[in-house]
Amino acid sequence: MPKTLFNHHQSLSIIIIINNFPSSLDKLVQTVIKQSNLLGKSQTLLLNNNRDIKVINLCLDTAKKYSNKENEIIPININKNQEINDTYQSLLNVVKGEILIFIKGNCYPEDSWLENLIKPFNDKNINIIAGEIEEIKTLHLFKKISYLIHKLIKKDKFKCSNIFDGQIANVAIKKEFLQQQKSLYLSNIKEKESTYYNRILNEVEAEIIYHPLAKVYQNHRD
């Protein structure tokens, strides 16, 4: 019988954001399914931002390969002409989970990532949790120095320098809380300057609780 970390047996919707062709998508989906099976009811959505037919087919093949009664996997293709709020509302209409977990297709989570990411939700006052993201690409010297200082000085507060751009790779948020946000459309920001995911976090940044034990490794080659 699967264990649950929740007082009210909350269900999960794990959203894998795919921007390019992630060579490790198959392994990521396997890992997500394995971890989510230990925590109860869940669904996985492959949110495809890339209109390349190869990426679309990859998402479809992955969904067919792993989807079953216990693990529903749904590929969703984002229409590049779709308005920001329409995309946002479409996502909320599809997800079944009470908690939404976002991870990027070029990330690989540690073994206890999902458990650690959602554990703080036992506190009913917490609405959004962010995990740690570690880059595994070779960094330029300046970035290496900055990263070292960042790790030494801010051991408990590892907040990304650009929360709107990077943290969506490892974050969990209550669906009810997200639905309460008035609007994710900011008329004074041009489309090319801010993505729809960034706007989700733009309205809820002040609520974020950081949990460094929920760790993923991000590969920028994918």
Short mmCIF file of the C-alpha atoms (twelve columns), coordinates in Angstrom:
data_MODEL
# 
_entry.id   MODEL 
# 
loop_
_atom_site.group_PDB 
_atom_site.id 
_atom_site.type_symbol 
_atom_site.label_atom_id 
_atom_site.label_alt_id 
_atom_site.label_comp_id 
_atom_site.label_asym_id 
_atom_site.label_seq_id 
_atom_site.Cartn_x 
_atom_site.Cartn_y 
_atom_site.Cartn_z 
_atom_site.pdbx_PDB_model_num 
ATOM 1   C CA . MET A 1   0.000  0.000  0.000   1 
ATOM 2   C CA . PRO A 2   1.578  3.344  -0.998  1 
ATOM 3   C CA . LYS A 3   2.562  5.699  1.748   1 
ATOM 4   C CA . THR A 4   1.424  9.281  1.812   1 
ATOM 5   C CA . LEU A 5   3.003  12.343 3.348   1 
ATOM 6   C CA . PHE A 6   -0.219 14.309 3.386   1 
ATOM 7   C CA . ASN A 7   -2.809 14.796 6.064   1 
ATOM 8   C CA . HIS A 8   -5.577 14.805 3.477   1 
ATOM 9   C CA . HIS A 9   -4.133 12.374 0.904   1 
ATOM 10  C CA . GLN A 10  -3.588 15.084 -1.658  1 
ATOM 11  C CA . SER A 11  -3.023 14.020 -5.253  1 
ATOM 12  C CA . LEU A 12  -0.185 15.221 -7.488  1 
ATOM 13  C CA . SER A 13  0.121  16.523 -11.041 1 
ATOM 14  C CA . ILE A 14  3.737  16.440 -12.209 1 
ATOM 15  C CA . ILE A 15  4.330  18.797 -15.127 1 
ATOM 16  C CA . ILE A 16  7.450  18.192 -17.217 1 
ATOM 17  C CA . ILE A 17  8.251  21.308 -19.251 1 
ATOM 18  C CA . ILE A 18  9.888  20.482 -22.572 1 
ATOM 19  C CA . ASN A 19  11.595 23.311 -24.446 1 
ATOM 20  C CA . ASN A 20  13.946 21.347 -26.709 1 
ATOM 21  C CA . PHE A 21  14.612 17.686 -27.535 1 
ATOM 22  C CA . PRO A 22  15.425 16.130 -24.133 1 
ATOM 23  C CA . SER A 23  17.502 13.011 -24.759 1 
ATOM 24  C CA . SER A 24  16.938 11.949 -21.148 1 
ATOM 25  C CA . LEU A 25  13.123 12.287 -21.190 1 
ATOM 26  C CA . ASP A 26  12.575 8.526  -21.051 1 
ATOM 27  C CA . LYS A 27  14.750 8.203  -17.954 1 
ATOM 28  C CA . LEU A 28  13.126 11.250 -16.346 1 
ATOM 29  C CA . VAL A 29  9.607  9.881  -16.830 1 
ATOM 30  C CA . GLN A 30  10.643 6.514  -15.361 1 
ATOM 31  C CA . THR A 31  12.105 8.267  -12.317 1 
ATOM 32  C CA . VAL A 32  9.035  10.462 -11.843 1 
ATOM 33  C CA . ILE A 33  6.707  7.446  -12.040 1 
ATOM 34  C CA . LYS A 34  8.839  5.444  -9.613  1 
ATOM 35  C CA . GLN A 35  8.878  8.245  -7.040  1 
ATOM 36  C CA . SER A 36  5.218  9.189  -7.462  1 
ATOM 37  C CA . ASN A 37  4.117  5.551  -7.008  1 
ATOM 38  C CA . LEU A 38  5.412  5.729  -3.447  1 
ATOM 39  C CA . LEU A 39  3.313  8.780  -2.650  1 
ATOM 40  C CA . GLY A 40  -0.155 7.916  -3.900  1 
ATOM 41  C CA . LYS A 41  -2.333 9.090  -6.763  1 
ATOM 42  C CA . SER A 42  -0.683 11.195 -9.469  1 
ATOM 43  C CA . GLN A 43  -0.662 12.177 -13.129 1 
ATOM 44  C CA . THR A 44  2.190  13.339 -15.355 1 
ATOM 45  C CA . LEU A 45  1.856  15.994 -18.058 1 
ATOM 46  C CA . LEU A 46  4.419  16.497 -20.827 1 
ATOM 47  C CA . LEU A 47  4.060  20.206 -21.562 1 
ATOM 48  C CA . ASN A 48  5.680  20.735 -24.947 1 
ATOM 49  C CA . ASN A 49  6.859  24.251 -25.836 1 
ATOM 50  C CA . ASN A 50  8.561  23.113 -29.022 1 
ATOM 51  C CA . ARG A 51  6.666  22.804 -32.302 1 
ATOM 52  C CA . ASP A 52  9.295  20.489 -33.802 1 
ATOM 53  C CA . ILE A 53  7.524  17.332 -34.993 1 
ATOM 54  C CA . LYS A 54  10.330 15.202 -33.506 1 
ATOM 55  C CA . VAL A 55  9.675  16.647 -30.062 1 
ATOM 56  C CA . ILE A 56  5.916  16.187 -30.437 1 
ATOM 57  C CA . ASN A 57  6.401  12.544 -31.462 1 
ATOM 58  C CA . LEU A 58  8.805  11.985 -28.580 1 
ATOM 59  C CA . CYS A 59  6.164  13.176 -26.113 1 
ATOM 60  C CA . LEU A 60  3.484  10.998 -27.723 1 
ATOM 61  C CA . ASP A 61  5.700  7.903  -27.746 1 
ATOM 62  C CA . THR A 62  6.698  8.429  -24.118 1 
ATOM 63  C CA . ALA A 63  3.067  8.831  -23.067 1 
ATOM 64  C CA . LYS A 64  2.032  5.634  -24.876 1 
ATOM 65  C CA . LYS A 65  4.950  3.723  -23.391 1 
ATOM 66  C CA . TYR A 66  4.364  4.542  -19.734 1 
ATOM 67  C CA . SER A 67  0.748  5.627  -19.296 1 
ATOM 68  C CA . ASN A 68  -1.522 3.234  -17.376 1 
ATOM 69  C CA . LYS A 69  -4.365 3.285  -14.855 1 
ATOM 70  C CA . GLU A 70  -2.052 4.203  -11.987 1 
ATOM 71  C CA . ASN A 71  0.068  6.695  -13.920 1 
ATOM 72  C CA . GLU A 72  -1.805 8.806  -16.424 1 
ATOM 73  C CA . ILE A 73  0.600  10.564 -18.797 1 
ATOM 74  C CA . ILE A 74  -0.795 13.351 -20.972 1 
ATOM 75  C CA . PRO A 75  1.160  15.144 -23.735 1 
ATOM 76  C CA . ILE A 76  0.129  18.795 -24.179 1 
ATOM 77  C CA . ASN A 77  1.349  20.902 -27.093 1 
ATOM 78  C CA . ILE A 78  1.422  24.654 -26.514 1 
ATOM 79  C CA . ASN A 79  0.084  26.743 -29.378 1 
ATOM 80  C CA . LYS A 80  2.597  29.514 -30.035 1 
ATOM 81  C CA . ASN A 81  -0.281 31.869 -30.945 1 
ATOM 82  C CA . GLN A 82  -2.172 31.148 -27.744 1 
ATOM 83  C CA . GLU A 83  -2.660 33.986 -25.278 1 
ATOM 84  C CA . ILE A 84  -0.829 33.692 -21.966 1 
ATOM 85  C CA . ASN A 85  -3.939 33.497 -19.816 1 
ATOM 86  C CA . ASP A 86  -5.554 30.979 -22.165 1 
ATOM 87  C CA . THR A 87  -2.556 28.699 -21.780 1 
ATOM 88  C CA . TYR A 88  -2.596 29.148 -18.022 1 
ATOM 89  C CA . GLN A 89  -6.302 28.347 -17.759 1 
ATOM 90  C CA . SER A 90  -5.970 25.376 -20.102 1 
ATOM 91  C CA . LEU A 91  -3.328 23.885 -17.851 1 
ATOM 92  C CA . LEU A 92  -5.450 24.344 -14.734 1 
ATOM 93  C CA . ASN A 93  -8.385 22.691 -16.497 1 
ATOM 94  C CA . VAL A 94  -6.338 19.604 -17.357 1 
ATOM 95  C CA . VAL A 95  -4.471 18.961 -14.119 1 
ATOM 96  C CA . LYS A 96  -6.258 16.748 -11.603 1 
ATOM 97  C CA . GLY A 97  -3.820 16.993 -8.732  1 
ATOM 98  C CA . GLU A 98  -4.253 19.202 -5.705  1 
ATOM 99  C CA . ILE A 99  -0.528 19.944 -5.885  1 
ATOM 100 C CA . LEU A 100 1.290  20.880 -9.112  1 
ATOM 101 C CA . ILE A 101 4.959  19.972 -9.456  1 
ATOM 102 C CA . PHE A 102 7.017  21.601 -12.213 1 
ATOM 103 C CA . ILE A 103 10.269 20.129 -13.520 1 
ATOM 104 C CA . LYS A 104 12.059 20.700 -16.826 1 
ATOM 105 C CA . GLY A 105 12.773 17.965 -19.340 1 
ATOM 106 C CA . ASN A 106 16.524 18.574 -19.107 1 
ATOM 107 C CA . CYS A 107 16.608 17.905 -15.358 1 
ATOM 108 C CA . TYR A 108 17.271 14.736 -13.402 1 
ATOM 109 C CA . PRO A 109 16.054 14.468 -9.797  1 
ATOM 110 C CA . GLU A 110 17.686 12.796 -6.823  1 
ATOM 111 C CA . ASP A 111 16.072 9.625  -5.474  1 
ATOM 112 C CA . SER A 112 14.040 11.351 -2.757  1 
ATOM 113 C CA . TRP A 113 13.390 14.548 -4.724  1 
ATOM 114 C CA . LEU A 114 9.611  14.340 -4.924  1 
ATOM 115 C CA . GLU A 115 9.164  13.238 -1.318  1 
ATOM 116 C CA . ASN A 116 11.366 16.073 -0.063  1 
ATOM 117 C CA . LEU A 117 9.711  18.645 -2.321  1 
ATOM 118 C CA . ILE A 118 6.180  18.023 -1.065  1 
ATOM 119 C CA . LYS A 119 6.926  17.176 2.565   1 
ATOM 120 C CA . PRO A 120 6.604  20.821 3.781   1 
ATOM 121 C CA . PHE A 121 2.961  20.834 2.612   1 
ATOM 122 C CA . ASN A 122 2.125  19.063 5.878   1 
ATOM 123 C CA . ASP A 123 2.026  22.639 7.139   1 
ATOM 124 C CA . LYS A 124 -1.325 23.879 5.824   1 
ATOM 125 C CA . ASN A 125 -0.045 27.467 5.697   1 
ATOM 126 C CA . ILE A 126 2.539  26.667 3.016   1 
ATOM 127 C CA . ASN A 127 1.385  27.151 -0.575  1 
ATOM 128 C CA . ILE A 128 4.512  26.955 -2.731  1 
ATOM 129 C CA . ILE A 129 7.829  25.168 -2.312  1 
ATOM 130 C CA . ALA A 130 11.018 25.500 -4.352  1 
ATOM 131 C CA . GLY A 131 13.777 22.910 -4.492  1 
ATOM 132 C CA . GLU A 132 17.457 23.281 -5.323  1 
ATOM 133 C CA . ILE A 133 18.705 23.233 -8.914  1 
ATOM 134 C CA . GLU A 134 22.312 22.279 -9.574  1 
ATOM 135 C CA . GLU A 135 23.781 22.841 -13.023 1 
ATOM 136 C CA . ILE A 136 25.954 20.031 -14.333 1 
ATOM 137 C CA . LYS A 137 27.312 21.854 -17.353 1 
ATOM 138 C CA . THR A 138 30.858 23.234 -17.436 1 
ATOM 139 C CA . LEU A 139 30.634 26.782 -16.150 1 
ATOM 140 C CA . HIS A 140 32.686 29.782 -17.172 1 
ATOM 141 C CA . LEU A 141 35.194 30.959 -14.556 1 
ATOM 142 C CA . PHE A 142 33.015 33.889 -13.454 1 
ATOM 143 C CA . LYS A 143 30.024 31.618 -12.920 1 
ATOM 144 C CA . LYS A 144 32.144 29.088 -11.042 1 
ATOM 145 C CA . ILE A 145 33.311 31.763 -8.602  1 
ATOM 146 C CA . SER A 146 29.786 33.150 -8.193  1 
ATOM 147 C CA . TYR A 147 28.403 29.664 -7.602  1 
ATOM 148 C CA . LEU A 148 31.069 28.903 -4.978  1 
ATOM 149 C CA . ILE A 149 30.331 32.129 -3.070  1 
ATOM 150 C CA . HIS A 150 26.633 31.408 -3.382  1 
ATOM 151 C CA . LYS A 151 27.051 27.933 -1.829  1 
ATOM 152 C CA . LEU A 152 29.331 29.100 0.985   1 
ATOM 153 C CA . ILE A 153 27.414 32.182 2.081   1 
ATOM 154 C CA . LYS A 154 23.830 31.109 1.485   1 
ATOM 155 C CA . LYS A 155 23.687 27.527 2.660   1 
ATOM 156 C CA . ASP A 156 20.042 27.665 3.708   1 
ATOM 157 C CA . LYS A 157 18.800 30.364 1.358   1 
ATOM 158 C CA . PHE A 158 19.809 29.341 -2.124  1 
ATOM 159 C CA . LYS A 159 17.248 31.503 -3.927  1 
ATOM 160 C CA . CYS A 160 17.979 31.788 -7.647  1 
ATOM 161 C CA . SER A 161 19.182 35.146 -8.898  1 
ATOM 162 C CA . ASN A 162 16.344 35.049 -11.409 1 
ATOM 163 C CA . ILE A 163 13.446 33.240 -9.782  1 
ATOM 164 C CA . PHE A 164 11.189 33.830 -12.770 1 
ATOM 165 C CA . ASP A 165 13.517 32.126 -15.228 1 
ATOM 166 C CA . GLY A 166 15.198 29.262 -13.435 1 
ATOM 167 C CA . GLN A 167 13.163 28.051 -10.494 1 
ATOM 168 C CA . ILE A 168 10.306 26.668 -12.600 1 
ATOM 169 C CA . ALA A 169 12.607 23.661 -13.120 1 
ATOM 170 C CA . ASN A 170 11.948 22.532 -9.551  1 
ATOM 171 C CA . VAL A 171 8.889  23.905 -7.801  1 
ATOM 172 C CA . ALA A 172 5.615  22.671 -6.257  1 
ATOM 173 C CA . ILE A 173 2.473  24.745 -5.744  1 
ATOM 174 C CA . LYS A 174 -1.040 24.098 -4.481  1 
ATOM 175 C CA . LYS A 175 -3.557 24.219 -7.311  1 
ATOM 176 C CA . GLU A 176 -6.109 26.006 -5.139  1 
ATOM 177 C CA . PHE A 177 -3.600 28.736 -4.334  1 
ATOM 178 C CA . LEU A 178 -2.644 29.126 -7.987  1 
ATOM 179 C CA . GLN A 179 -6.293 29.433 -8.996  1 
ATOM 180 C CA . GLN A 180 -6.736 32.294 -6.537  1 
ATOM 181 C CA . GLN A 181 -4.239 34.493 -8.388  1 
ATOM 182 C CA . LYS A 182 -6.219 37.197 -10.178 1 
ATOM 183 C CA . SER A 183 -4.339 37.177 -13.451 1 
ATOM 184 C CA . LEU A 184 -1.040 36.067 -14.874 1 
ATOM 185 C CA . TYR A 185 -1.215 38.531 -17.725 1 
ATOM 186 C CA . LEU A 186 0.898  41.627 -17.204 1 
ATOM 187 C CA . SER A 187 0.030  44.121 -19.931 1 
ATOM 188 C CA . ASN A 188 3.159  46.207 -19.383 1 
ATOM 189 C CA . ILE A 189 5.496  43.291 -20.143 1 
ATOM 190 C CA . LYS A 190 5.983  42.234 -23.734 1 
ATOM 191 C CA . GLU A 191 5.571  38.589 -24.648 1 
ATOM 192 C CA . LYS A 192 9.224  38.161 -25.615 1 
ATOM 193 C CA . GLU A 193 10.371 39.489 -22.239 1 
ATOM 194 C CA . SER A 194 8.462  37.137 -20.000 1 
ATOM 195 C CA . THR A 195 7.170  33.615 -20.545 1 
ATOM 196 C CA . TYR A 196 3.933  32.255 -19.231 1 
ATOM 197 C CA . TYR A 197 5.748  30.148 -16.625 1 
ATOM 198 C CA . ASN A 198 7.595  33.177 -15.346 1 
ATOM 199 C CA . ARG A 199 4.317  34.969 -14.785 1 
ATOM 200 C CA . ILE A 200 3.044  32.127 -12.660 1 
ATOM 201 C CA . LEU A 201 5.938  32.679 -10.276 1 
ATOM 202 C CA . ASN A 202 5.803  36.463 -10.596 1 
ATOM 203 C CA . GLU A 203 2.572  36.587 -8.582  1 
ATOM 204 C CA . VAL A 204 3.543  34.106 -5.897  1 
ATOM 205 C CA . GLU A 205 7.245  34.723 -5.251  1 
ATOM 206 C CA . ALA A 206 6.682  36.144 -1.770  1 
ATOM 207 C CA . GLU A 207 5.037  32.881 -0.696  1 
ATOM 208 C CA . ILE A 208 7.904  30.605 -1.716  1 
ATOM 209 C CA . ILE A 209 9.467  28.312 0.883   1 
ATOM 210 C CA . TYR A 210 12.891 26.953 -0.122  1 
ATOM 211 C CA . HIS A 211 13.766 23.329 0.597   1 
ATOM 212 C CA . PRO A 212 17.362 22.424 -0.397  1 
ATOM 213 C CA . LEU A 213 16.876 18.670 0.103   1 
ATOM 214 C CA . ALA A 214 14.572 18.575 -2.939  1 
ATOM 215 C CA . LYS A 215 17.344 18.613 -5.506  1 
ATOM 216 C CA . VAL A 216 17.500 18.222 -9.288  1 
ATOM 217 C CA . TYR A 217 20.451 18.335 -11.668 1 
ATOM 218 C CA . GLN A 218 19.999 20.440 -14.790 1 
ATOM 219 C CA . ASN A 219 21.831 19.594 -18.004 1 
ATOM 220 C CA . HIS A 220 21.981 22.519 -20.437 1 
ATOM 221 C CA . ARG A 221 23.055 20.361 -23.351 1 
ATOM 222 C CA . ASP A 222 19.456 19.194 -23.878 1 
# 
